[in-house]
Amino acid sequence: MVDTKTITVTVNNEEYTSTVNVRKNLIDYLREDLGLTGSHVGCEHGVCGACTLDMNGQTVRSCLILAVQADGMEITTIEGLPSEGIAEELKKSFAKNNALQCGYCTPGMLSSALEYLNNGGRANKEEIRRHISGNYCRCTGYQAIVEAIYDVAENGVSK
Amino acid sequence: MKSSAFQYELPEDLSSALKLLNSNDLDILPLAGGQSLMPMMNFRVAQPDILIDLNKIDSLKNITIEGDYVRIGSMVRYCELEQSEIIQKHFPLIIHVIPYIAHSAIRNRGTLGGSVSLADPAAEMPSVLITLNASIELSSSNSTRSVNAEDFFKGIFETVRKSNELVTSINIPVSSMPKKFGFYEVTRRHGDYAIAGAVVTSDNGQDNFNDTRVVLFAVSTKPMRVPKSEAALNGNNFNNQDSINEAIDAVTGNSFERDLHNDETTKETLAKVSLKRAIGGLNG
């Protein structure tokens, strides 16, 4: 028996209506059904943070949410991050600081970093480290990532 | 891995959810925040026939003051608990501990009722609720009962909840917020599962421990209250090293459970370290 349900989700300001298998995770729906492969699948049990994205203004683990639970929600993935403001500044800062190597953790890392900055996160390396403690990076050793976020927290959006 | 197939139900009110729970011969699991159940399903440790998603039941999402206690609906998420003015005003201990629960993305979904129902021995909130003398409200189609937090947790992922019941609220007497509290946990990284942890509360904010509660977590099958440690501290000054040492020594002799990486002796040692640091960090 395959239980399916029809859902309507807004992803990166675009509305999609799809019929999905109820056991499908949100991340698999985004990647397989919508072709938005920018969000990455890591551990599939909520530990690595690679699939972190924004749902209704909050970061969530998209491997721990069913696609059917996203019915009526607004999702922002890495593909939908604006090319202006704090998101753009963060992307530039990641590039400038070499805060990514293989890039696998980057979509989730940016999502967590954006949440930190949007919620008034300060230029404090200890607090930044604590906030991104749920995102694994196996390349950088975190230092460059912390510095990238720190720079944006300190300097804000350049005019 | 991906979860096995299941039938998905999304009841819009409590009575419909409770009715769905009544079937005897199927494996039915209620889904709260899903931050533990979803991994268990992805690992196929849990393979429910029917999944009842509680996320549309608005009546379980409120925090209210009811006479002399605060009622926290079971579907209140950690991020909401943290933002709640009622919780901030009455239970600074809860506010203090929330940042230690996993990570922001998890706390945006995870619920207090889910954590309580799951009864993970490494979870912080069950022990906090025991120090706060909370009671857990359980509802089924035909009855509602209330169980003291200390009697609610039975073992690893085991509580007194029956399969036809749902945890509907967590009720905490306003008067039970301790004047002083301390919290410490040992983890591999911030927000990771605790390897050992301790919550200490005292009802007296002046000089001496009074009506002390000592609860250890992540070191046994369920939250471990340590009456001998409490007795050693009661009546003594917050800085009395002899009584503090006695309280820490009294941790020995309890029954500790190993995990994958730490045997019973390590657990006992880390429990003592946690207790010592929790007492050392007493505030309020």
Coordinates of C-alpha atoms in Angstrom, one line a residue:
Chain A
M1 CA 0.0 0.0 0.0
V2 CA 1.4 3.4 -1.0
D3 CA -0.3 6.3 0.9
T4 CA 0.0 9.5 -1.1
K5 CA -1.2 13.0 -0.5
T6 CA -1.4 16.2 -2.6
I7 CA 0.4 19.2 -1.2
T8 CA 0.9 22.8 -2.1
V9 CA 4.2 24.3 -1.1
T10 CA 5.8 27.6 -1.9
V11 CA 9.5 27.1 -2.6
N12 CA 11.6 30.1 -3.3
N13 CA 8.5 32.2 -3.9
E14 CA 7.1 29.8 -6.5
E15 CA 4.1 27.7 -5.7
Y16 CA 4.1 23.9 -6.4
T17 CA 1.3 21.4 -6.2
S18 CA 2.4 17.8 -6.1
T19 CA 1.2 14.4 -5.1
V20 CA 3.8 12.8 -2.9
N21 CA 4.3 9.5 -1.1
V22 CA 3.6 10.3 2.5
R23 CA 6.9 8.7 3.7
K24 CA 9.0 11.0 1.5
N25 CA 11.2 13.5 3.4
L26 CA 11.1 17.1 2.5
I27 CA 14.7 17.1 1.3
D28 CA 14.0 14.2 -1.1
Y29 CA 10.9 16.0 -2.4
L30 CA 12.9 19.2 -3.1
R31 CA 15.7 17.3 -4.8
E32 CA 13.8 14.6 -6.7
D33 CA 10.4 16.0 -7.4
L34 CA 11.3 19.7 -7.9
G35 CA 14.9 19.2 -9.1
L36 CA 16.3 21.6 -6.5
T37 CA 19.5 19.8 -5.7
G38 CA 21.2 22.7 -4.0
S39 CA 20.1 21.4 -0.6
H40 CA 22.3 18.4 0.3
V41 CA 21.4 15.1 2.0
G42 CA 24.0 14.0 4.6
C43 CA 23.2 11.7 7.4
E44 CA 19.4 11.5 7.1
H45 CA 19.0 11.5 10.9
G46 CA 19.3 15.1 11.9
V47 CA 22.9 15.1 13.0
C48 CA 25.0 16.6 10.2
G49 CA 23.0 19.7 9.3
A50 CA 23.7 19.5 5.6
C51 CA 20.0 19.6 4.7
T52 CA 19.2 22.6 6.9
L53 CA 17.0 25.1 5.2
D54 CA 14.4 27.8 6.0
M55 CA 10.7 26.9 6.5
N56 CA 8.4 29.8 7.4
G57 CA 11.3 31.9 8.7
Q58 CA 12.9 29.2 10.8
T59 CA 15.7 26.8 10.1
V60 CA 14.7 23.2 10.0
R61 CA 16.3 19.8 9.2
S62 CA 14.6 18.9 6.0
C63 CA 15.5 15.2 6.5
L64 CA 13.4 15.2 9.6
I65 CA 10.3 16.7 8.1
L66 CA 7.9 14.8 5.8
A67 CA 7.1 16.5 2.5
V68 CA 3.4 16.2 3.5
Q69 CA 4.2 18.3 6.6
A70 CA 5.4 21.1 4.3
D71 CA 1.9 21.5 2.9
G72 CA 1.0 25.2 3.0
M73 CA 4.5 26.2 4.1
E74 CA 7.0 28.6 2.6
I75 CA 10.5 27.1 2.0
T76 CA 13.7 28.9 1.1
T77 CA 16.5 26.8 -0.2
I78 CA 20.0 27.8 -1.2
E79 CA 18.7 28.4 -4.7
G80 CA 16.3 31.1 -3.3
L81 CA 18.7 33.1 -1.2
P82 CA 18.5 36.7 -2.4
S83 CA 21.4 38.3 -4.3
E84 CA 21.3 41.3 -2.0
G85 CA 21.3 42.2 1.6
I86 CA 22.7 40.0 4.4
A87 CA 22.4 36.8 2.4
E88 CA 24.6 38.2 -0.4
E89 CA 27.0 39.6 2.0
L90 CA 27.3 36.2 3.7
K91 CA 27.9 34.4 0.4
K92 CA 30.7 36.9 -0.5
S93 CA 32.2 36.6 3.0
F94 CA 32.3 32.8 2.7
A95 CA 34.1 33.1 -0.6
K96 CA 36.5 35.7 0.7
N97 CA 37.4 33.8 3.8
N98 CA 37.7 30.4 2.1
A99 CA 34.9 29.2 4.3
L100 CA 34.1 26.3 2.0
Q101 CA 36.2 23.7 0.2
C102 CA 34.0 20.8 -1.1
G103 CA 30.9 22.8 -0.5
Y104 CA 28.8 20.0 0.8
C105 CA 27.9 21.7 4.1
T106 CA 27.6 25.2 2.6
P107 CA 23.9 25.3 1.9
G108 CA 23.1 24.2 5.5
M109 CA 25.8 26.3 6.9
L110 CA 24.5 29.5 5.1
S111 CA 21.0 28.8 6.3
S112 CA 22.1 28.5 9.9
A113 CA 24.4 31.5 9.6
L114 CA 21.5 33.6 8.1
E115 CA 19.3 32.6 11.0
Y116 CA 22.0 33.7 13.4
L117 CA 22.4 37.1 11.8
N118 CA 18.7 37.7 11.1
N119 CA 18.0 37.1 14.8
G120 CA 20.5 39.8 15.8
G121 CA 23.4 37.5 16.4
R122 CA 26.5 39.4 17.5
A123 CA 30.1 39.5 16.3
N124 CA 31.1 37.0 19.0
K125 CA 33.0 33.9 17.9
E126 CA 32.0 31.8 20.8
E127 CA 28.3 32.5 20.1
I128 CA 28.7 31.9 16.4
R129 CA 30.4 28.5 17.1
R130 CA 27.6 27.6 19.4
H131 CA 25.0 28.5 16.8
I132 CA 26.6 26.5 14.0
S133 CA 27.4 23.5 16.3
G134 CA 24.6 21.6 14.5
N135 CA 26.3 21.8 11.2
Y136 CA 29.2 19.5 10.4
C137 CA 32.0 20.6 8.1
R138 CA 34.6 18.0 7.3
C139 CA 37.0 20.3 5.3
T140 CA 37.6 23.7 6.8
G141 CA 38.0 23.0 10.5
Y142 CA 35.4 25.7 11.0
Q143 CA 37.8 28.6 11.7
A144 CA 37.2 30.2 8.3
I145 CA 33.4 29.7 8.5
V146 CA 33.3 31.3 11.9
E147 CA 35.4 34.2 10.6
A148 CA 33.1 34.6 7.5
I149 CA 30.0 34.9 9.8
Y150 CA 31.9 37.1 12.2
D151 CA 32.9 39.6 9.4
V152 CA 29.3 40.0 8.4
A153 CA 28.1 40.3 11.9
E154 CA 30.7 43.0 12.5
N155 CA 30.4 45.0 9.3
G156 CA 26.8 44.4 8.3
V157 CA 25.8 45.0 4.7
S158 CA 28.2 47.2 2.8
K159 CA 26.6 50.0 0.9
Chain B
M1 CA 18.0 5.4 5.0
K2 CA 14.3 6.1 4.3
S3 CA 11.4 5.2 6.5
S4 CA 9.2 2.2 5.7
A5 CA 5.7 2.8 4.3
F6 CA 3.0 4.0 6.6
Q7 CA -0.5 5.4 6.6
Y8 CA -0.5 9.1 7.4
E9 CA -3.2 10.8 9.5
L10 CA -3.4 14.5 10.2
P11 CA -6.2 15.0 12.8
E12 CA -7.3 18.6 13.3
D13 CA -8.4 18.2 16.9
L14 CA -7.5 16.2 20.0
S15 CA -10.6 14.0 20.1
S16 CA -10.0 12.8 16.5
A17 CA -6.4 12.0 17.4
L18 CA -7.4 10.1 20.4
K19 CA -10.0 8.1 18.5
L20 CA -7.3 7.1 16.0
L21 CA -5.1 5.8 18.8
N22 CA -7.8 3.4 19.9
S23 CA -7.1 0.6 17.4
N24 CA -5.6 -2.4 19.1
D25 CA -3.9 -4.5 16.4
L26 CA -1.9 -1.9 14.5
D27 CA 1.4 -0.2 15.4
I28 CA 0.3 3.4 15.8
L29 CA 2.7 6.2 16.6
P30 CA 1.9 9.8 17.3
L31 CA 4.3 12.3 15.6
A32 CA 5.1 15.5 17.6
G33 CA 8.1 17.5 16.5
G34 CA 9.7 14.4 14.9
Q35 CA 13.2 15.3 15.8
S36 CA 13.7 11.9 17.4
L37 CA 11.0 9.8 15.8
M38 CA 11.9 10.7 12.3
P39 CA 15.5 9.5 12.7
M40 CA 14.2 6.3 14.3
M41 CA 11.9 5.8 11.4
N42 CA 14.7 6.6 8.9
F43 CA 16.8 3.9 10.7
R44 CA 13.7 1.7 10.7
V45 CA 14.0 1.2 14.5
A46 CA 10.4 2.5 14.4
Q47 CA 8.1 1.1 11.6
P48 CA 4.6 2.3 12.4
D49 CA 1.6 1.1 10.4
I50 CA -0.1 4.4 11.0
L51 CA 1.6 7.8 11.8
I52 CA -0.6 10.3 13.6
D53 CA 0.7 13.8 13.0
L54 CA -0.2 16.0 15.9
N55 CA 1.0 19.2 14.3
K56 CA -2.4 20.6 13.4
I57 CA -3.9 20.3 16.8
D58 CA -3.9 23.9 18.0
S59 CA -5.3 23.1 21.5
L60 CA -2.0 21.5 22.4
K61 CA 0.1 24.5 21.5
N62 CA -0.7 27.0 24.3
I63 CA 1.1 28.1 27.4
T64 CA -1.4 29.4 30.0
I65 CA -1.5 30.2 33.7
E66 CA -4.2 28.2 35.3
G67 CA -4.6 29.2 39.0
D68 CA -1.4 28.3 40.7
Y69 CA 0.3 26.4 37.9
V70 CA 1.5 26.9 34.4
R71 CA 0.1 24.6 31.8
I72 CA 2.3 23.9 28.8
G73 CA 0.6 22.2 25.9
S74 CA 2.5 19.1 24.7
M75 CA 3.0 20.5 21.2
V76 CA 4.7 23.7 22.4
R77 CA 8.1 23.7 20.6
Y78 CA 11.3 24.6 22.4
C79 CA 11.7 27.8 20.3
E80 CA 8.2 28.9 21.6
L81 CA 9.0 27.9 25.2
E82 CA 12.1 30.0 25.0
Q83 CA 10.2 33.0 23.7
S84 CA 7.3 32.6 26.1
E85 CA 7.0 35.5 28.6
I86 CA 5.2 33.2 31.1
I87 CA 8.1 30.8 31.1
Q88 CA 10.7 33.5 31.2
K89 CA 9.0 35.0 34.2
H90 CA 8.2 31.9 36.2
F91 CA 10.7 29.2 35.2
P92 CA 14.2 30.7 34.5
L93 CA 15.6 27.2 35.0
I94 CA 13.8 26.0 31.8
I95 CA 15.0 29.1 29.9
H96 CA 18.6 28.4 31.1
V97 CA 18.5 24.7 29.9
I98 CA 16.8 25.1 26.5
P99 CA 20.0 26.2 24.6
Y100 CA 21.6 22.9 25.6
I101 CA 19.0 20.9 23.8
A102 CA 20.4 20.0 20.4
H103 CA 20.6 22.9 17.9
S104 CA 18.5 25.8 16.8
A105 CA 17.1 23.9 13.8
I106 CA 16.0 21.1 16.1
R107 CA 14.6 23.4 18.7
N108 CA 12.5 25.0 16.0
R109 CA 10.6 21.8 15.6
G110 CA 11.1 19.7 18.8
T111 CA 8.3 19.8 21.4
L112 CA 8.3 19.4 25.1
G113 CA 5.6 16.8 25.0
G114 CA 7.5 14.8 22.4
S115 CA 10.6 14.8 24.6
V116 CA 8.6 13.7 27.6
S117 CA 6.8 11.0 25.7
L118 CA 10.0 9.6 24.2
A119 CA 11.8 9.5 27.5
D120 CA 15.3 9.4 26.1
P121 CA 17.6 8.9 29.1
A122 CA 20.0 11.6 27.7
A123 CA 17.3 14.2 27.4
E124 CA 17.5 17.3 29.7
M125 CA 13.9 18.2 30.1
P126 CA 12.7 15.1 32.0
S127 CA 15.2 15.8 34.8
V128 CA 14.3 19.5 34.8
L129 CA 10.6 18.7 35.1
I130 CA 11.3 16.4 38.1
T131 CA 13.2 19.2 39.9
L132 CA 10.2 21.5 39.1
N133 CA 7.7 19.0 40.5
A134 CA 5.8 19.0 37.2
S135 CA 3.0 16.7 36.4
I136 CA 2.3 15.1 33.1
E137 CA -1.3 15.1 31.8
L138 CA -2.4 12.1 29.8
S139 CA -5.6 11.9 27.9
S140 CA -7.4 9.0 26.2
S141 CA -10.8 8.9 24.5
N142 CA -12.5 8.2 27.8
S143 CA -10.3 9.6 30.6
T144 CA -7.7 12.1 31.6
R145 CA -5.2 11.5 34.3
S146 CA -2.2 13.3 35.8
V147 CA 1.1 11.7 36.7
N148 CA 3.9 13.2 38.7
A149 CA 7.0 13.6 36.6
E150 CA 9.0 11.5 39.0
D151 CA 6.7 8.6 38.5
F152 CA 6.2 9.1 34.8
F153 CA 9.6 7.9 33.5
K154 CA 10.1 4.2 33.7
G155 CA 13.1 3.3 31.6
I156 CA 14.8 3.8 28.3
F157 CA 12.1 5.1 25.9
E158 CA 9.6 3.9 28.5
T159 CA 7.0 5.8 30.4
V160 CA 3.6 5.0 32.1
R161 CA 1.8 6.3 29.0
K162 CA -0.5 3.7 27.6
S163 CA -0.8 3.2 23.8
N164 CA -4.2 4.8 23.7
E165 CA -3.1 7.9 25.6
L166 CA -1.4 11.1 24.5
V167 CA 0.6 13.5 26.6
T168 CA -1.6 16.6 26.4
S169 CA 0.1 19.0 28.7
I170 CA 2.9 19.5 31.2
N171 CA 1.8 21.3 34.3
I172 CA 4.2 23.0 36.7
P173 CA 3.2 24.7 39.9
V174 CA 4.4 28.3 39.8
S175 CA 5.6 28.0 43.4
S176 CA 8.0 25.2 42.5
M177 CA 10.5 27.4 40.7
P178 CA 13.5 27.0 42.9
K179 CA 15.3 30.1 44.2
K180 CA 18.6 28.7 43.1
F181 CA 19.5 26.2 40.4
G182 CA 22.5 24.7 38.8
F183 CA 22.8 22.7 35.6
Y184 CA 25.8 21.0 33.9
E185 CA 26.1 18.4 31.2
V186 CA 29.1 16.7 29.5
T187 CA 28.8 16.4 25.7
R188 CA 31.1 15.8 22.8
R189 CA 30.0 19.0 21.1
H190 CA 27.6 21.7 22.2
G191 CA 24.0 20.5 21.8
D192 CA 25.0 16.8 21.3
Y193 CA 23.5 14.0 23.3
A194 CA 24.6 14.3 26.9
I195 CA 27.0 11.7 28.2
A196 CA 26.2 12.7 31.7
G197 CA 24.4 15.7 33.3
A198 CA 23.0 17.1 36.6
V199 CA 20.3 19.5 37.7
V200 CA 20.4 20.8 41.2
T201 CA 17.8 23.1 42.8
S202 CA 17.3 24.6 46.2
D203 CA 14.3 26.3 47.5
N204 CA 16.2 28.8 49.6
G205 CA 18.0 31.7 48.0
Q206 CA 19.6 33.0 51.1
D207 CA 22.5 31.0 52.6
N208 CA 21.6 27.3 52.9
F209 CA 20.4 24.5 50.8
N210 CA 16.8 23.8 51.5
D211 CA 14.3 21.4 49.9
T212 CA 17.2 20.4 47.6
R213 CA 16.6 18.3 44.5
V214 CA 19.4 16.5 42.8
V215 CA 18.6 14.7 39.5
L216 CA 21.2 13.1 37.2
F217 CA 20.5 12.3 33.6
A218 CA 22.2 10.4 30.7
V219 CA 23.8 8.0 33.2
S220 CA 21.0 5.5 33.8
T221 CA 17.9 4.2 32.1
K222 CA 15.9 7.2 33.4
P223 CA 16.4 10.4 35.3
M224 CA 18.1 9.5 38.6
R225 CA 17.1 11.4 41.7
V226 CA 19.7 11.1 44.4
P227 CA 18.0 11.5 47.9
K228 CA 21.3 11.0 49.7
S229 CA 23.0 13.9 47.9
E230 CA 19.9 16.0 48.6
A231 CA 20.1 15.1 52.3
A232 CA 23.8 15.9 52.5
L233 CA 23.2 19.4 51.1
N234 CA 20.0 20.3 53.0
G235 CA 20.5 22.8 55.8
N236 CA 24.1 23.4 54.8
N237 CA 25.7 26.6 53.4
F238 CA 26.0 26.8 49.6
N239 CA 29.8 27.1 50.1
N240 CA 30.2 24.3 52.6
Q241 CA 32.8 22.1 50.9
D242 CA 32.3 19.2 53.3
S243 CA 28.6 18.8 52.6
I244 CA 29.2 19.4 48.9
N245 CA 31.8 16.6 48.9
E246 CA 29.5 14.4 50.8
A247 CA 26.7 15.0 48.3
I248 CA 29.1 14.1 45.4
D249 CA 30.3 11.0 47.2
A250 CA 26.7 9.9 47.7
V251 CA 26.4 9.5 43.9
T252 CA 28.4 6.3 44.3
G253 CA 26.3 3.2 44.9
N254 CA 23.6 4.1 42.5
S255 CA 23.1 1.9 39.5
F256 CA 24.7 3.3 36.3
E257 CA 24.1 2.2 32.7
R258 CA 26.8 2.1 30.1
D259 CA 26.4 3.5 26.6
L260 CA 28.3 2.7 23.4
H261 CA 31.5 4.6 24.5
N262 CA 31.4 4.9 28.2
D263 CA 31.2 2.1 30.8
E264 CA 29.5 2.2 34.2
T265 CA 32.6 3.5 36.0
T266 CA 33.0 6.4 33.5
K267 CA 29.3 7.2 33.8
E268 CA 29.6 7.4 37.6
T269 CA 32.7 9.6 37.4
L270 CA 31.1 11.9 34.9
A271 CA 27.9 12.1 37.0
K272 CA 30.0 13.3 39.9
V273 CA 31.8 15.8 37.7
S274 CA 28.4 17.1 36.5
L275 CA 27.0 17.3 40.0
K276 CA 30.1 19.1 41.3
R277 CA 30.0 21.7 38.4
A278 CA 26.2 22.1 38.7
I279 CA 26.6 23.0 42.4
G280 CA 29.6 25.2 41.5
G281 CA 27.5 27.0 39.0
L282 CA 24.5 27.6 41.2
N283 CA 22.8 30.9 40.4
G284 CA 19.6 32.8 41.2

